[in-house]
Amino acid sequence: MAKVIAVTLRKGGSGKTTTSVNLATALQLKGKRTLLVDLDPQANATISVGIDPMALPRHINTLFTDINTTTKEAITTTSFNLPLLPSHPDLAETEAGMRATQIGMLKNLLDPIKDDYDYIVIDTPPAESYLTVNAMAVADEIIIPLQAHYLAMKGLQDAIDEIEQVKKGLNPSLKLAGILPTMVHNRTNVAKTVIEAVTEAYRDYLYPLQVEFSIKHAEATLAGLPIVIYDPNHQGSIAYMQLADMVMRGGENGE
Ligand SMILES: Nc1ncnc2c1ncn2[C@@H]1O[C@H](COP(=O)(O)OP(=O)(O)OP(=O)(O)O)[C@@H](O)[C@H]1O
Ligand SMILES: [Mg+2]
């Protein structure tokens, strides 16, 4: 039965999509049957793996709106053989009309396919959304990618508080797997200060890994490939492969 990992943080542009896409691909490269789920109406994860949402007959929004489509029917496969439940901009409309009573919808959609995979990795939208609550309802673990920038830190405690709230009601077994520093400018004082502050406050949860800032990440996205495929020897690829190892070992910080 698949372990479900949601990558969440309300702050936009924190590296959620890059982390989801590369973690899912890294797990697949390591021989784990992995499904990437794009739960963001921006469909950035779908586009980043080389799939055009507008050309798809079925996608995640089809599942939310048409009860006759099965989850399996909406799953597609990337050029590098990663199964993907793709998104579509129409999901924005579904999201806008979503009510609190619908926070179990994604769980119902994923339950029938959980035996087909070892891991399901969910990319989530920024900002407050019932879609993210849907992801937290079905997830076993949360990974928070944290842009090493002082503005990003402000949202971190909120994210941790939200996980605690979900644990109290909706999903008691949910756990924070870890916080991954991304877009780290190693030579800047801001990055150092942020990493030090996060280490001080969240030592137990901080992965002993960093994804450094590099333009190659945007290049890989443009090429429609995860960086772990586009440039396997790149620092970011090595870090994401190590993240996959830690996820596979389980436990906080992978320890
Ligand atoms: N380590 C990195 N170094 C430099 N740029 C990066 C890095 N990781 C991601 N990026 C780039 O930063 C931008 C934002 O990253 P990403 O899309 O992963 O964030 P996000 O949290 O999913 O954003 P959103 O909240 O809009 O969904 C993208 O253009 C991506 O290519
Ligand atoms: Mg994103």
Coordinates of N, CA and C in Angstrom, one line a residue, residues 110-230:
L110 N -8.0 8.4 -4.4 CA -6.7 7.6 -4.4 C -6.8 6.3 -3.7
D111 N -7.8 6.1 -2.8 CA -7.9 4.8 -2.2 C -7.9 3.6 -3.1
P112 N -8.6 3.6 -4.2 CA -8.7 2.4 -5.1 C -7.4 2.1 -5.8
I113 N -6.4 3.1 -5.9 CA -5.1 2.8 -6.6 C -3.9 2.7 -5.6
K114 N -4.2 2.8 -4.3 CA -3.1 2.8 -3.4 C -2.2 1.5 -3.4
D115 N -2.9 0.4 -3.8 CA -2.1 -0.9 -3.9 C -1.2 -0.9 -5.1
D116 N -1.4 -0.1 -6.1 CA -0.7 -0.1 -7.3 C 0.7 0.6 -7.2
Y117 N 0.9 1.3 -6.1 CA 2.1 2.1 -5.9 C 2.8 1.9 -4.6
D118 N 4.1 2.2 -4.5 CA 4.8 2.3 -3.2 C 4.7 3.7 -2.7
Y119 N 4.7 4.7 -3.5 CA 4.7 6.1 -3.1 C 3.7 6.9 -4.0
I120 N 3.0 7.8 -3.4 CA 2.2 8.8 -4.1 C 2.7 10.1 -3.6
V121 N 3.2 10.9 -4.5 CA 3.7 12.3 -4.1 C 2.7 13.3 -4.7
I122 N 2.2 14.2 -3.8 CA 1.2 15.2 -4.2 C 1.8 16.6 -4.2
D123 N 1.7 17.3 -5.3 CA 2.1 18.7 -5.4 C 0.8 19.5 -5.1
T124 N 1.0 20.5 -4.2 CA -0.2 21.3 -3.8 C -0.1 22.7 -4.2
P125 N -1.3 23.4 -4.3 CA -1.2 24.8 -4.7 C -0.8 25.7 -3.5
P126 N -0.3 26.9 -3.8 CA 0.0 27.9 -2.8 C -1.3 28.5 -2.3
A127 N -1.2 29.3 -1.2 CA -2.4 29.9 -0.6 C -3.3 28.9 0.1
E128 N -4.3 29.5 0.8 CA -5.2 28.6 1.6 C -6.1 28.0 0.6
S129 N -6.3 26.7 0.6 CA -7.2 26.0 -0.4 C -7.7 24.7 0.2
Y130 N -9.0 24.4 -0.2 CA -9.5 23.1 0.2 C -8.8 22.0 -0.5
L131 N -8.1 22.3 -1.6 CA -7.3 21.3 -2.3 C -6.2 20.8 -1.4
T132 N -5.5 21.8 -0.8 CA -4.4 21.4 0.1 C -4.9 20.6 1.3
V133 N -6.1 21.0 1.8 CA -6.7 20.2 3.0 C -7.0 18.8 2.5
N134 N -7.5 18.7 1.3 CA -7.7 17.4 0.7 C -6.4 16.5 0.7
A135 N -5.3 17.2 0.3 CA -4.0 16.5 0.3 C -3.6 16.1 1.7
M136 N -3.9 17.0 2.7 CA -3.5 16.7 4.1 C -4.4 15.6 4.7
A137 N -5.6 15.5 4.2 CA -6.5 14.4 4.7 C -6.0 13.0 4.2
V138 N -5.4 12.9 3.1 CA -5.0 11.6 2.5 C -3.6 11.3 2.8
A139 N -2.8 12.3 3.2 CA -1.3 12.1 3.3 C -0.9 11.3 4.6
D140 N 0.1 10.6 4.4 CA 0.8 10.0 5.6 C 1.8 11.0 6.1
E141 N 2.5 11.7 5.2 CA 3.6 12.6 5.6 C 3.5 13.8 4.8
I142 N 4.1 14.9 5.4 CA 4.2 16.2 4.7 C 5.7 16.5 4.6
I143 N 6.1 17.0 3.5 CA 7.4 17.6 3.3 C 7.2 19.1 3.0
I144 N 7.9 19.9 3.7 CA 7.8 21.4 3.5 C 9.1 21.9 2.9
P145 N 9.0 22.4 1.7 CA 10.2 23.0 1.1 C 10.3 24.4 1.5
L146 N 11.4 24.8 2.0 CA 11.5 26.2 2.5 C 12.6 26.9 1.8
Q147 N 12.1 28.0 1.1 CA 13.1 28.8 0.4 C 13.9 29.5 1.4
A148 N 15.2 29.5 1.3 CA 16.1 30.0 2.3 C 16.1 31.6 2.2
H149 N 15.0 32.1 2.6 CA 14.8 33.6 2.5 C 13.9 34.0 3.7
Y150 N 14.2 35.1 4.3 CA 13.5 35.4 5.5 C 12.0 35.5 5.4
L151 N 11.5 35.9 4.2 CA 10.1 36.0 4.1 C 9.4 34.6 4.1
A152 N 10.1 33.6 3.6 CA 9.6 32.3 3.6 C 9.4 31.7 5.0
M153 N 10.3 32.1 5.9 CA 10.3 31.6 7.2 C 9.0 31.9 8.0
K154 N 8.4 33.1 7.6 CA 7.2 33.5 8.3 C 6.1 32.5 8.2
G155 N 6.0 31.9 7.0 CA 4.9 30.9 6.8 C 5.2 29.5 7.4
L156 N 6.4 29.3 7.9 CA 6.8 28.0 8.3 C 6.0 27.5 9.6
Q157 N 6.0 28.4 10.6 CA 5.3 28.0 11.8 C 3.8 27.8 11.5
D158 N 3.2 28.7 10.7 CA 1.8 28.5 10.3 C 1.6 27.1 9.7
A159 N 2.5 26.7 8.8 CA 2.4 25.4 8.2 C 2.5 24.3 9.2
I160 N 3.3 24.4 10.2 CA 3.5 23.4 11.2 C 2.2 23.4 12.1
D161 N 1.7 24.5 12.4 CA 0.5 24.6 13.2 C -0.7 24.0 12.5
E162 N -0.7 24.2 11.2 CA -1.8 23.6 10.4 C -1.8 22.1 10.4
I163 N -0.6 21.5 10.3 CA -0.4 20.0 10.4 C -0.9 19.6 11.8
E164 N -0.6 20.3 12.9 CA -1.1 19.9 14.2 C -2.6 19.9 14.3
Q165 N -3.2 20.9 13.6 CA -4.7 21.0 13.6 C -5.3 19.8 12.9
V166 N -4.7 19.5 11.7 CA -5.2 18.4 11.0 C -5.1 17.1 11.8
K167 N -4.0 17.0 12.5 CA -3.8 15.8 13.3 C -4.8 15.6 14.4
K168 N -5.3 16.7 14.9 CA -6.3 16.7 16.0 C -7.7 16.2 15.5
G169 N -7.9 16.4 14.2 CA -9.3 16.0 13.7 C -9.2 15.1 12.5
L170 N -9.0 15.7 11.4 CA -9.1 15.1 10.1 C -8.3 13.9 9.9
N171 N -7.0 13.9 10.3 CA -6.1 12.9 10.0 C -5.0 12.7 11.1
P172 N -5.4 11.9 12.1 CA -4.6 11.8 13.3 C -3.2 11.2 13.1
S173 N -3.0 10.4 12.0 CA -1.7 9.8 11.8 C -0.8 10.6 10.9
L174 N -1.2 11.8 10.5 CA -0.4 12.7 9.6 C 0.9 13.0 10.4
K175 N 2.0 13.1 9.7 CA 3.2 13.5 10.3 C 4.1 14.4 9.4
L176 N 4.8 15.3 10.0 CA 5.8 16.1 9.3 C 7.0 15.3 9.0
A177 N 7.3 14.9 7.8 CA 8.5 14.2 7.5 C 9.7 15.0 7.6
G178 N 9.6 16.2 7.1 CA 10.8 17.1 7.2 C 10.7 18.4 6.5
I179 N 11.6 19.3 6.8 CA 11.7 20.6 6.1 C 12.9 20.6 5.2
L180 N 12.8 20.9 4.0 CA 13.9 20.9 3.0 C 14.3 22.3 2.6
P181 N 15.4 22.8 3.0 CA 15.8 24.1 2.5 C 16.1 24.1 1.0
T182 N 15.5 25.0 0.3 CA 15.7 25.0 -1.2 C 16.1 26.4 -1.6
M183 N 16.6 26.5 -2.8 CA 17.1 27.8 -3.4 C 18.1 28.5 -2.5
V184 N 19.0 27.7 -1.9 CA 19.9 28.2 -0.9 C 21.1 28.9 -1.7
H185 N 21.3 30.2 -1.4 CA 22.4 30.9 -1.9 C 23.5 30.8 -0.9
N186 N 24.4 29.8 -1.1 CA 25.3 29.5 0.0 C 26.2 30.6 0.4
R187 N 26.5 31.5 -0.5 CA 27.4 32.6 -0.1 C 26.7 33.8 0.5
T188 N 25.4 33.8 0.7 CA 24.8 35.0 1.2 C 24.5 34.9 2.7
N189 N 24.6 36.0 3.4 CA 24.3 36.0 4.8 C 22.8 35.7 5.1
V190 N 21.9 36.2 4.2 CA 20.5 35.9 4.4 C 20.3 34.4 4.5
A191 N 20.8 33.6 3.5 CA 20.6 32.2 3.5 C 21.2 31.6 4.8
K192 N 22.4 32.0 5.2 CA 23.0 31.5 6.4 C 22.2 31.8 7.6
T193 N 21.7 33.0 7.7 CA 20.9 33.4 8.9 C 19.6 32.6 8.9
V194 N 18.9 32.4 7.8 CA 17.7 31.6 7.7 C 17.9 30.2 8.1
I195 N 19.0 29.6 7.6 CA 19.3 28.2 7.9 C 19.6 28.0 9.4
E196 N 20.3 29.0 9.9 CA 20.7 28.9 11.4 C 19.4 29.0 12.2
A197 N 18.5 30.0 11.8 CA 17.3 30.1 12.6 C 16.4 28.9 12.5
V198 N 16.3 28.3 11.3 CA 15.4 27.1 11.2 C 16.0 26.0 11.9
T199 N 17.4 25.9 11.9 CA 18.0 24.8 12.6 C 17.8 24.9 14.1
E200 N 17.9 26.1 14.6 CA 17.6 26.4 16.0 C 16.2 26.0 16.4
A201 N 15.2 26.4 15.6 CA 13.8 26.2 16.0 C 13.3 24.9 15.6
Y202 N 13.7 24.3 14.5 CA 13.1 23.0 14.0 C 14.1 21.9 13.8
R203 N 15.1 21.9 14.6 CA 16.2 20.9 14.4 C 15.8 19.5 14.1
D204 N 14.7 19.1 14.8 CA 14.3 17.7 14.7 C 13.7 17.4 13.3
Y205 N 13.3 18.5 12.6 CA 12.6 18.3 11.3 C 13.4 18.7 10.1
L206 N 14.5 19.3 10.3 CA 15.3 19.8 9.2 C 16.0 18.7 8.5
Y207 N 15.8 18.5 7.2 CA 16.6 17.5 6.5 C 18.1 17.9 6.5
P208 N 19.0 17.0 6.7 CA 20.4 17.4 6.6 C 20.9 17.5 5.1
L209 N 20.1 18.3 4.4 CA 20.3 18.4 2.9 C 19.9 19.8 2.6
Q210 N 20.5 20.3 1.5 CA 20.1 21.6 1.0 C 20.1 21.6 -0.6
V211 N 19.1 22.2 -1.2 CA 19.1 22.3 -2.6 C 19.5 23.8 -2.9
E212 N 20.7 23.9 -3.5 CA 21.3 25.2 -3.7 C 20.5 25.9 -4.8
F213 N 20.6 27.2 -4.8 CA 20.0 28.0 -5.9 C 20.8 27.8 -7.2
S214 N 20.1 27.4 -8.3 CA 20.8 27.2 -9.5 C 19.8 27.4 -10.7
I215 N 20.2 28.1 -11.7 CA 19.4 28.4 -12.9 C 19.0 27.1 -13.6
K216 N 19.8 26.0 -13.4 CA 19.5 24.8 -14.0 C 18.2 24.2 -13.7
H217 N 17.6 24.6 -12.6 CA 16.2 24.1 -12.2 C 15.2 24.6 -13.2
A218 N 15.4 25.9 -13.5 CA 14.4 26.5 -14.5 C 14.7 26.0 -15.9
E219 N 16.0 25.7 -16.2 CA 16.3 25.1 -17.5 C 15.7 23.7 -17.7
A220 N 15.7 22.9 -16.6 CA 15.1 21.6 -16.6 C 13.6 21.7 -16.9
T221 N 13.0 22.6 -16.2 CA 11.5 22.8 -16.3 C 11.2 23.2 -17.8
L222 N 12.0 24.1 -18.3 CA 11.8 24.5 -19.7 C 11.9 23.3 -20.7
A223 N 12.8 22.3 -20.3 CA 13.0 21.2 -21.1 C 11.9 20.1 -20.9
G224 N 11.1 20.4 -19.9 CA 10.0 19.4 -19.6 C 10.5 18.2 -18.9
L225 N 11.6 18.3 -18.1 CA 12.2 17.2 -17.4 C 12.6 17.5 -16.0
P226 N 12.5 16.6 -15.1 CA 13.0 16.8 -13.7 C 14.5 16.9 -13.8
I227 N 15.1 17.7 -12.9 CA 16.5 17.9 -13.0 C 17.2 16.5 -12.7
V228 N 16.6 15.6 -12.0 CA 17.3 14.3 -11.7 C 17.5 13.5 -13.0
I229 N 16.7 13.9 -14.1 CA 16.9 13.2 -15.4 C 17.7 14.2 -16.3
Y230 N 17.4 15.4 -16.2 CA 18.0 16.4 -17.1 C 19.5 16.5 -16.9

